[in-house]
mmCIF file of C-alpha atoms in Angstrom:
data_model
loop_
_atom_site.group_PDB
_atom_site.id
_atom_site.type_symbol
_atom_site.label_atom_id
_atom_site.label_comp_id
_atom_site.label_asym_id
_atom_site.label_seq_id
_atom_site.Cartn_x
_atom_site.Cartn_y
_atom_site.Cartn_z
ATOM 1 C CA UNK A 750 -125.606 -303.536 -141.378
ATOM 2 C CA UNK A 751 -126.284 -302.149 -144.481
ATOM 3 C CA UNK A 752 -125.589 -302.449 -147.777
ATOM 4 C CA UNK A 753 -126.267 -302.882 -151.696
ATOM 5 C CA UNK A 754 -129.197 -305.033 -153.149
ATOM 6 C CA UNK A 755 -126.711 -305.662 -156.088
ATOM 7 C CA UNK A 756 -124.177 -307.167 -153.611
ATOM 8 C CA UNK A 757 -123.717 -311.149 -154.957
ATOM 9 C CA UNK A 758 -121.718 -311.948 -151.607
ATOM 10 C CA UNK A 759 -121.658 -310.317 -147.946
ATOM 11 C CA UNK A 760 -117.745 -311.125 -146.710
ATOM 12 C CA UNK A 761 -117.570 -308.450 -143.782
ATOM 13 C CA UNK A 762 -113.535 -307.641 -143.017
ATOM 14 C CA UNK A 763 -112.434 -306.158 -139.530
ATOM 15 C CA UNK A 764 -110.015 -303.555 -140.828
ATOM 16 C CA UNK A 765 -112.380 -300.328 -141.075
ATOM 17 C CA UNK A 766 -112.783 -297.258 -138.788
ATOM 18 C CA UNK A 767 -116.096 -298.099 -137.381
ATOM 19 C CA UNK A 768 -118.871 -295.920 -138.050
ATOM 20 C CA UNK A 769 -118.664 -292.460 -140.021
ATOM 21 C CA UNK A 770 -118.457 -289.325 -138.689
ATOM 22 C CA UNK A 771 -121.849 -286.947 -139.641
ATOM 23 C CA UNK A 772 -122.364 -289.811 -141.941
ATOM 24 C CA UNK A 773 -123.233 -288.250 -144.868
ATOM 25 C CA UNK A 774 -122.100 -290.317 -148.123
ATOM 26 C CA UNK A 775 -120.808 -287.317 -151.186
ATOM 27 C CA UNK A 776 -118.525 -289.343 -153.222
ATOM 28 C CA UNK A 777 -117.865 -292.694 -154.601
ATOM 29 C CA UNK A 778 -114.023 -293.263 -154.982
ATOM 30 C CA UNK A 779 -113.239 -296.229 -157.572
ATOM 31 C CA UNK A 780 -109.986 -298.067 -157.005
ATOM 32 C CA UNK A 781 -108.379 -300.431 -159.100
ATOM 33 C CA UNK A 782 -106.794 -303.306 -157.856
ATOM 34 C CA UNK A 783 -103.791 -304.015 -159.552
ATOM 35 C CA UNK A 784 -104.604 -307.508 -160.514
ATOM 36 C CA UNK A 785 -106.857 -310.317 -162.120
ATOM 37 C CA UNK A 786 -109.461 -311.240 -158.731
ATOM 38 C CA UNK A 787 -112.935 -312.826 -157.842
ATOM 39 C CA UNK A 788 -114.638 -310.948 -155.322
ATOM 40 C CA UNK A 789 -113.775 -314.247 -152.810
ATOM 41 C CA UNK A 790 -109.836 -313.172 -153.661
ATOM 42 C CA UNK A 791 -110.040 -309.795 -152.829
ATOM 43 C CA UNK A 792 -111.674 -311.078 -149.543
ATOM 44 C CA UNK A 793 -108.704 -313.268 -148.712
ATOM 45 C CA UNK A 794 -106.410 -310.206 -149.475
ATOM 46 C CA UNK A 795 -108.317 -308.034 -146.964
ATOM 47 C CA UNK A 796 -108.545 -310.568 -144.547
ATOM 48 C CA UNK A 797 -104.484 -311.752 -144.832
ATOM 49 C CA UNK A 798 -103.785 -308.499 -142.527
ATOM 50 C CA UNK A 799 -100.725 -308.106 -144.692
ATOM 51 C CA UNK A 800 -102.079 -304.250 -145.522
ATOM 52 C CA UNK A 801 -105.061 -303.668 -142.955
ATOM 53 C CA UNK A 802 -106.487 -302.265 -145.894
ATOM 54 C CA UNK A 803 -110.293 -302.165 -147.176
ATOM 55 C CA UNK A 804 -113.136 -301.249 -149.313
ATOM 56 C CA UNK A 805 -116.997 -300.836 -149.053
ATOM 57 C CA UNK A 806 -117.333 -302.947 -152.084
ATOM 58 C CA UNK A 807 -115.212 -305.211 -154.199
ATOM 59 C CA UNK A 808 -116.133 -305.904 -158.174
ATOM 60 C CA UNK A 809 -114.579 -309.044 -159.214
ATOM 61 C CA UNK A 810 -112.960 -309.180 -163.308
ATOM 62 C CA UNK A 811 -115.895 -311.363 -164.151
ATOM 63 C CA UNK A 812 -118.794 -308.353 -162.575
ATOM 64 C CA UNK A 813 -119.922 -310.048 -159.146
ATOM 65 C CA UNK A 814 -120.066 -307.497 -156.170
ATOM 66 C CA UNK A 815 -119.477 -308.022 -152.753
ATOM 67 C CA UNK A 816 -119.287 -306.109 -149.675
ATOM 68 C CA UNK A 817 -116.453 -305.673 -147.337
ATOM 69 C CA UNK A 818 -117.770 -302.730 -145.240
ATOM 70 C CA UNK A 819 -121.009 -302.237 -144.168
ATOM 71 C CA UNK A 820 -121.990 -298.913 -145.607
ATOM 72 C CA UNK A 821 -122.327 -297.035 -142.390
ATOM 73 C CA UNK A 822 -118.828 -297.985 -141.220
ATOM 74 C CA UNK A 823 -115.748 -295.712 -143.004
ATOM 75 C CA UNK A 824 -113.387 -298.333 -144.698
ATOM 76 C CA UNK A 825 -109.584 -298.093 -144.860
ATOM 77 C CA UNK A 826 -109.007 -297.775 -148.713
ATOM 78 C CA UNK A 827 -108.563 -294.239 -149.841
ATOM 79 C CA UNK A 828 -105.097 -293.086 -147.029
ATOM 80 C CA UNK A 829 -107.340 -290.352 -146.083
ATOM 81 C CA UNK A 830 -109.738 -290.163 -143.037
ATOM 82 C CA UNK A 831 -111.997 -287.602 -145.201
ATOM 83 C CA UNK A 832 -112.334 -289.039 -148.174
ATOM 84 C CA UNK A 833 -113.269 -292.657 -146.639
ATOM 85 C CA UNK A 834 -115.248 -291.578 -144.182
ATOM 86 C CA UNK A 835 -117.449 -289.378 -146.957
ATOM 87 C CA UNK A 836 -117.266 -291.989 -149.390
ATOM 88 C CA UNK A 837 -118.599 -295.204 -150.594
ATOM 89 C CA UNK A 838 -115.704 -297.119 -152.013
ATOM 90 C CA UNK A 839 -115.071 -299.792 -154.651
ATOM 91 C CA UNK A 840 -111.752 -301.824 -155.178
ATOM 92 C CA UNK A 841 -112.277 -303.212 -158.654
ATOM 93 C CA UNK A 842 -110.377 -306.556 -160.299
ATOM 94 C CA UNK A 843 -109.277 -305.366 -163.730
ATOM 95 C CA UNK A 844 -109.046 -308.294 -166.345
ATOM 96 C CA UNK A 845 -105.469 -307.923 -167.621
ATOM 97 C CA UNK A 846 -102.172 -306.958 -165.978
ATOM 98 C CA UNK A 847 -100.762 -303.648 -166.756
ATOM 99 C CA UNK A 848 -97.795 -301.285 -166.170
ATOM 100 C CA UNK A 849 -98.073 -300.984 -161.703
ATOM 101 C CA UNK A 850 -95.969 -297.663 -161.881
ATOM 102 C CA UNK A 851 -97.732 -295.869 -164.842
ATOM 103 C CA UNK A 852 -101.456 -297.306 -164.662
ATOM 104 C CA UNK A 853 -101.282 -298.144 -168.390
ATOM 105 C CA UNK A 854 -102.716 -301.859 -169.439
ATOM 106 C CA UNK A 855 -104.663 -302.220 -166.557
ATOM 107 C CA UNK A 856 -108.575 -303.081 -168.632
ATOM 108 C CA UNK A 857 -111.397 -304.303 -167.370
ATOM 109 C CA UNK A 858 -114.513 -306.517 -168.479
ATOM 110 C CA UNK A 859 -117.067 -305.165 -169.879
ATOM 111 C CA UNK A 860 -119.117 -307.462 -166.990
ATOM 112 C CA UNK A 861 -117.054 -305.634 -164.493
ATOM 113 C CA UNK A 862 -117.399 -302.114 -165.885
ATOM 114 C CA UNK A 863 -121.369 -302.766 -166.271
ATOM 115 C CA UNK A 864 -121.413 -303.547 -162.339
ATOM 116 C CA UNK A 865 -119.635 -299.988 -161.669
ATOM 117 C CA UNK A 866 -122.288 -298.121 -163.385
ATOM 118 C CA UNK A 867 -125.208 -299.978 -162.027
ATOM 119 C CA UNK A 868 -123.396 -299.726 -158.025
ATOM 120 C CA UNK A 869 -122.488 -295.854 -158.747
ATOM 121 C CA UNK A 870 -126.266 -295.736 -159.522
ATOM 122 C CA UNK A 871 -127.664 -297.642 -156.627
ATOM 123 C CA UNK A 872 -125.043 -295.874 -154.237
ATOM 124 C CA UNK A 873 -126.473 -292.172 -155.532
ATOM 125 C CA UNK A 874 -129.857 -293.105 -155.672
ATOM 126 C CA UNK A 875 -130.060 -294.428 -152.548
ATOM 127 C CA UNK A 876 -128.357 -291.755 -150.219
ATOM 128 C CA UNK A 877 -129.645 -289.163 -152.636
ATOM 129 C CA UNK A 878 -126.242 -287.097 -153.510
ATOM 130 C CA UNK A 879 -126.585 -284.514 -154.717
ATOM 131 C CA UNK A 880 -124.108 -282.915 -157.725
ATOM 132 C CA UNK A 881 -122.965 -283.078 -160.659
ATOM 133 C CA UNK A 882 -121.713 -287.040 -161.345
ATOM 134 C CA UNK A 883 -118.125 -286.625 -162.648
ATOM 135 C CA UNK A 884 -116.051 -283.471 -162.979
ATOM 136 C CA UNK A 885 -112.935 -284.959 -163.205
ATOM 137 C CA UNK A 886 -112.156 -283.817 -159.633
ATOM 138 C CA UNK A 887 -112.630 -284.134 -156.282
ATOM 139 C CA UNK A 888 -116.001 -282.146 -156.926
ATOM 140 C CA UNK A 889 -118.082 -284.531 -158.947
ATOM 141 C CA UNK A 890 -119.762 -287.333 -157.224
ATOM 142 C CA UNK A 891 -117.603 -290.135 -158.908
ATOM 143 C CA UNK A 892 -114.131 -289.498 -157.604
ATOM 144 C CA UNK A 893 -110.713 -291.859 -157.750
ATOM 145 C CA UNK A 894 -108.178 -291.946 -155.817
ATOM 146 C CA UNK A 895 -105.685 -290.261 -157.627
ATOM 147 C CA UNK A 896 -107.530 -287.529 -156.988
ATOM 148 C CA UNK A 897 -106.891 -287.719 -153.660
ATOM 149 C CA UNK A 898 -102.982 -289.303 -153.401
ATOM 150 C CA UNK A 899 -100.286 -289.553 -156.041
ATOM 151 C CA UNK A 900 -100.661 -293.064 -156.893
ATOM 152 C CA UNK A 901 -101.880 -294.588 -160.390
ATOM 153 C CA UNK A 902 -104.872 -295.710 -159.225
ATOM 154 C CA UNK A 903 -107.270 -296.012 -160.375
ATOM 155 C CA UNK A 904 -105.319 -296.823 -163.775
ATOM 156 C CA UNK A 905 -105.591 -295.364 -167.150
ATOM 157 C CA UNK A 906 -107.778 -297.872 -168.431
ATOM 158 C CA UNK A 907 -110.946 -296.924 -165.858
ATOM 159 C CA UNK A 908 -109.996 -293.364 -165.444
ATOM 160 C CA UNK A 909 -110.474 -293.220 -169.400
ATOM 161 C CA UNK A 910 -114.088 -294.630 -168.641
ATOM 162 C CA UNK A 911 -115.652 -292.162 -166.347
ATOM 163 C CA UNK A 912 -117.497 -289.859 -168.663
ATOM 164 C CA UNK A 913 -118.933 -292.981 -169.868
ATOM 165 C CA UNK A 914 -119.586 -294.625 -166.552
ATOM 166 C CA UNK A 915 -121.280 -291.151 -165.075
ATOM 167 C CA UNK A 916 -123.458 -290.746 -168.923
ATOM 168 C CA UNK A 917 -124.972 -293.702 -167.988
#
């Protein structure tokens, strides 16, 4: 098992596709979650079954980590057997309620967005990726998962954040 120095809380979940393929990490793919959570809620959500969904990491509203996945197992988070099973993955709590059909209103802490740089940080230092941070596509290092599905996720809150999130 392996994972994050950062992590506050280890609260391992059984949905996830065991371990990668090649297992070489590229991206990081942020997701928000669509609601107000402590990283202890988002384990009860992953752990109710009522999804079978997942995440390598959870980052509560208030900036506490924790990790769902261990890092060499591909989570369930992204719909995509590529993009989980080359990426390290973050479902973040935002700190208001927004629009769930546009992304708009969805904001964050400042605690929380701290955590996301620091983790994108640790996650690229530590398996060395190499690139260019954020492109604004599937080609930078920091990726979302609009970018990969029509959905509003990751919000327009965070999206609006990622040149500031990969400057740092």
């Amino acid at each position: 098992m392996s994972y994050s120095k950062l992590t506050d809380k280890y609260l391992p979940v059984p949905f996830h596709g065991g371990k990668r393929d090649g297992g070489t990490i590229r991206h990081i793919v942020l997701h928000h979650n669509a609601g107000i959570n402590t990283i202890d809620s988002l384990y009860e959500f992953f752990i109710s079954g009522l999804r079978k969904v997942s995440a390598t990491y959870g980052i509560g509203y208030d900036g506490k980590m924790a990790c769902y996945v261990d890092e060499e197992n591909r989570p369930y988070t992204t719909n995509g057997y590529y993009p989980d099973n080359d990426s390290i993955t973050f479902e973040i709590s935002n700190n208001a309620k927004g629009d769930p059909y546009s992304g708009k209103g969805w904001t964050m802490s400042d605690a929380t967005i701290r955590m996301v740089i620091l983790a994108c940080a640790d996650v690229i230092q530590r398996h060395q990726i190499p690139g260019e941070i954020y492109t604004g596509d599937t080609n930078g290092i920091i990726t979302t998962h609009r970018m990969y599905e029509a959905t509003a996720c990751p919000g327009d809150y965070l999206e609006s954040k990622l040149p500031y999130i990969a400057e740092e």
